[in-house]
């Protein structure tokens, strides 16, 4: 499927519509904002609107069931597993959120060959990010599967984060192909369970992935409001494991990343994954 080429028009506002979220869920969103603002600072409350033409703020499309729970108290340990394709900006994102300087890769080869651990900057220092080896378009290298398996199973997981680069051509198929390796992973029975570890046919009870799409400033896809909303809809229709979607560019502020990715993790149920 082809998508229109990028234009200068920026997203102005995106709030959950009544068809997406029940009124009590919208009230829960506002309660999360109040609690985060009071406990961690107003700059970290999750954004419910998208800034127009601001490179330091991404576009955010919350999962329709956000928040699944009220945020965990400050200081409670959170584990986020960061996955993504080679050259997508995965490790760059990890470095920014943890104030680290791990080597980054080109699109041809991954620099992350083992799990890398980093604690988010204050006031989210109880949040542990686990960076994993980058995937190719055909999947993860056999030698790297052990590292990914360990990242998913050796500790509880609050949030799965997938990082992928938007294509420089206006074609949805390019992006769907990029996400195919993670789709193969999320299609396993391991991820078809509810928070208690029991198989469920209900996709909404299964683990969802926080999808971060990078290179908003470089893509050939039209980033106007109507087109981006359609892109989000198509991605979720194709891959039901996609939850909240963030679309960012290089200049995105770490404060914005923390107020979306980490706050989302704070509102997710804890999961224990077992891979046979």
XYZ file of C-alpha atoms in Angstrom:
276
model
C 0.000 0.000 0.000
C 1.275 3.450 -0.864
C 1.069 6.410 1.459
C 1.303 10.057 0.396
C 4.693 11.739 0.467
C 5.658 13.867 3.457
C 4.200 17.340 3.759
C 4.977 20.270 6.038
C 1.664 19.997 7.897
C 2.091 18.847 11.491
C -0.233 17.067 13.858
C -2.064 19.492 16.087
C -3.989 17.393 18.593
C -4.789 13.739 19.173
C -7.004 12.811 22.091
C -8.598 9.403 22.608
C -12.000 9.500 20.961
C -15.137 8.274 22.689
C -15.200 5.307 20.319
C -11.708 4.314 21.436
C -11.861 4.869 25.156
C -14.720 4.763 27.647
C -15.292 7.902 29.690
C -14.045 6.204 32.856
C -10.791 5.376 31.052
C -10.400 9.004 29.996
C -10.922 9.949 33.633
C -8.243 7.415 34.540
C -5.861 9.121 32.058
C -6.386 12.435 33.799
C -5.845 10.772 37.178
C -2.528 9.362 35.924
C -1.504 12.850 34.784
C -2.340 14.276 38.207
C -0.467 11.566 40.101
C 2.629 11.744 37.911
C 2.653 15.527 38.118
C 2.355 15.481 41.917
C 4.859 12.686 42.552
C 7.474 13.210 39.821
C 6.968 16.705 38.472
C 4.630 18.355 35.992
C 7.168 17.971 33.167
C 6.734 14.183 33.318
C 2.962 13.930 33.082
C 1.999 11.927 29.975
C 1.082 14.162 27.023
C -2.506 13.874 25.836
C -1.969 16.217 22.891
C 0.593 16.366 20.129
C 2.698 19.494 19.718
C 2.447 21.205 16.344
C 5.740 21.330 14.489
C 7.873 20.740 17.600
C 10.878 18.490 16.912
C 11.524 18.072 20.660
C 8.142 16.410 21.151
C 7.027 13.242 19.434
C 3.552 12.255 18.307
C 1.839 9.911 20.741
C -1.087 7.562 20.089
C -1.970 5.858 23.342
C -3.306 2.326 23.417
C -7.087 2.503 23.752
C -6.858 0.725 27.119
C -4.267 3.058 28.611
C -3.909 3.109 31.556
C -4.415 -0.540 32.458
C -3.630 0.343 36.071
C -2.768 3.396 38.096
C 0.992 4.131 38.074
C 3.275 2.196 40.376
C 4.792 4.219 43.240
C 8.086 5.995 42.668
C 10.966 3.732 43.588
C 9.278 0.477 42.578
C 11.483 -1.458 40.172
C 10.470 -1.475 36.516
C 12.026 -3.559 33.731
C 11.712 -2.505 30.089
C 13.068 -4.720 27.302
C 14.137 -2.685 24.279
C 14.115 -4.480 20.934
C 14.473 -3.228 17.393
C 15.968 -3.445 13.964
C 19.572 -2.613 13.135
C 20.154 1.076 12.546
C 16.712 2.087 13.829
C 17.991 4.291 16.643
C 17.335 1.683 19.332
C 20.617 2.151 21.173
C 20.499 5.919 20.612
C 17.146 5.918 22.420
C 18.644 3.754 25.192
C 21.610 6.129 25.556
C 19.389 9.189 25.787
C 17.044 7.738 28.407
C 19.915 6.382 30.539
C 22.490 9.116 29.900
C 24.944 6.527 28.587
C 27.265 6.333 25.586
C 26.994 2.804 24.208
C 28.213 2.319 20.603
C 25.502 2.646 17.988
C 25.210 0.711 14.759
C 24.785 1.300 11.084
C 21.868 -0.256 9.260
C 24.181 -3.035 8.078
C 25.391 -4.410 11.391
C 24.458 -4.246 15.044
C 26.861 -3.030 17.728
C 24.725 -4.508 20.520
C 25.776 -8.161 20.760
C 24.975 -8.760 24.418
C 22.321 -7.430 26.756
C 23.149 -3.941 27.957
C 21.623 -2.624 31.154
C 21.008 0.996 32.040
C 19.005 2.885 34.632
C 16.897 5.786 33.461
C 17.844 9.251 34.599
C 16.211 10.787 37.669
C 13.498 10.672 38.814
C 13.049 7.293 37.045
C 16.237 5.653 38.339
C 14.249 2.612 39.531
C 13.489 1.858 35.863
C 15.918 -0.583 34.244
C 16.239 -0.581 30.456
C 17.579 -3.744 28.846
C 18.961 -3.141 25.352
C 19.051 -6.255 23.144
C 20.848 -7.180 19.888
C 19.398 -5.536 16.800
C 17.350 -7.589 14.362
C 17.765 -7.762 10.623
C 14.788 -7.581 8.273
C 14.664 -11.372 8.199
C 14.939 -11.833 11.955
C 17.471 -11.959 14.740
C 20.811 -13.709 14.236
C 21.003 -17.167 15.795
C 23.943 -16.092 17.956
C 21.857 -13.235 19.389
C 18.712 -15.215 20.228
C 20.144 -16.318 23.588
C 20.606 -12.704 24.666
C 17.052 -11.792 23.699
C 15.678 -14.877 25.438
C 17.537 -14.003 28.627
C 16.286 -10.426 28.496
C 12.698 -11.645 28.283
C 12.814 -14.393 30.902
C 15.359 -13.660 33.657
C 13.271 -10.972 35.341
C 9.728 -9.691 35.330
C 8.874 -7.385 32.440
C 6.768 -4.251 32.728
C 7.010 -3.120 29.121
C 8.194 -4.418 25.764
C 9.539 -1.615 23.582
C 10.120 -2.017 19.850
C 12.090 0.624 17.945
C 11.787 0.834 14.153
C 12.730 3.486 11.616
C 10.100 4.994 9.356
C 10.950 4.298 5.685
C 12.299 7.023 3.416
C 9.775 5.981 0.777
C 5.989 6.530 1.021
C 5.093 2.838 1.212
C 3.450 1.123 4.179
C 4.787 -2.245 3.012
C 8.342 -1.181 3.838
C 7.381 -0.554 7.463
C 5.364 -3.774 7.750
C 8.392 -5.723 6.513
C 10.596 -4.011 9.093
C 8.213 -5.112 11.859
C 7.931 -8.722 10.662
C 10.726 -10.111 12.893
C 9.069 -8.809 16.055
C 5.726 -10.076 14.743
C 7.250 -13.556 14.540
C 8.277 -13.245 18.182
C 4.943 -11.865 19.406
C 3.070 -14.613 17.530
C 4.596 -17.239 19.836
C 2.362 -18.779 22.519
C 4.603 -17.193 25.175
C 3.061 -13.804 24.411
C -0.532 -15.014 24.089
C -1.045 -15.110 27.844
C -2.718 -12.825 30.363
C -0.749 -11.213 33.214
C -1.215 -14.388 35.288
C 0.491 -16.472 32.611
C -2.627 -18.235 31.323
C -3.385 -18.537 27.623
C -6.089 -16.110 26.521
C -7.842 -15.700 23.157
C -8.487 -12.068 24.080
C -5.826 -9.984 22.350
C -6.427 -7.089 24.742
C -5.303 -9.207 27.727
C -2.063 -10.188 26.036
C 1.216 -8.293 26.261
C 1.291 -5.236 24.033
C 4.396 -3.606 22.594
C 5.134 0.099 22.921
C 6.176 0.918 19.347
C 8.643 3.769 18.807
C 8.925 4.902 15.191
C 12.035 6.994 14.565
C 13.140 9.350 11.747
C 9.910 11.336 11.615
C 11.952 14.121 10.027
C 13.403 11.817 7.357
C 10.482 9.710 6.201
C 8.801 9.786 2.827
C 5.454 9.158 4.535
C 3.082 12.097 4.901
C 3.081 13.180 8.565
C -0.186 15.148 8.435
C -2.760 14.321 11.105
C -5.213 12.418 8.934
C -2.493 10.355 7.293
C -0.689 9.502 10.528
C -3.940 8.415 12.170
C -4.571 6.145 9.176
C -1.020 4.788 9.443
C -1.564 3.993 13.130
C -4.844 2.243 12.329
C -3.271 0.134 9.576
C -0.350 -0.899 11.777
C -2.637 -2.014 14.593
C -4.934 -3.849 12.185
C -1.974 -5.748 10.759
C -0.226 -6.381 14.069
C -2.638 -6.636 17.043
C 0.285 -6.767 19.507
C 0.973 -3.059 18.883
C -0.192 -0.905 21.779
C 0.874 2.703 22.216
C 2.751 4.249 19.279
C 5.246 7.102 19.546
C 6.683 8.807 16.447
C 9.861 10.782 17.058
C 12.823 12.490 15.424
C 16.431 13.095 16.458
C 15.801 16.190 18.551
C 13.191 14.613 20.832
C 13.695 15.580 24.473
C 14.480 12.909 27.040
C 11.730 14.368 29.248
C 9.173 13.548 26.561
C 10.522 9.999 26.192
C 10.312 9.396 29.934
C 6.802 10.834 30.154
C 5.586 8.403 27.509
C 7.630 5.196 27.469
C 8.350 4.915 31.201
C 4.997 6.265 32.371
C 3.319 3.709 30.111
C 5.364 0.958 31.786
C 4.302 2.235 35.202
C 0.673 1.641 34.195
C 1.159 -1.889 32.828
C 0.667 -5.152 34.738
C 3.820 -7.077 35.604
C 4.439 -10.105 33.386
C 6.628 -13.184 33.704
C 7.504 -14.770 30.359
C 8.506 -18.416 29.962
C 10.079 -19.552 26.715
C 10.240 -23.382 26.384
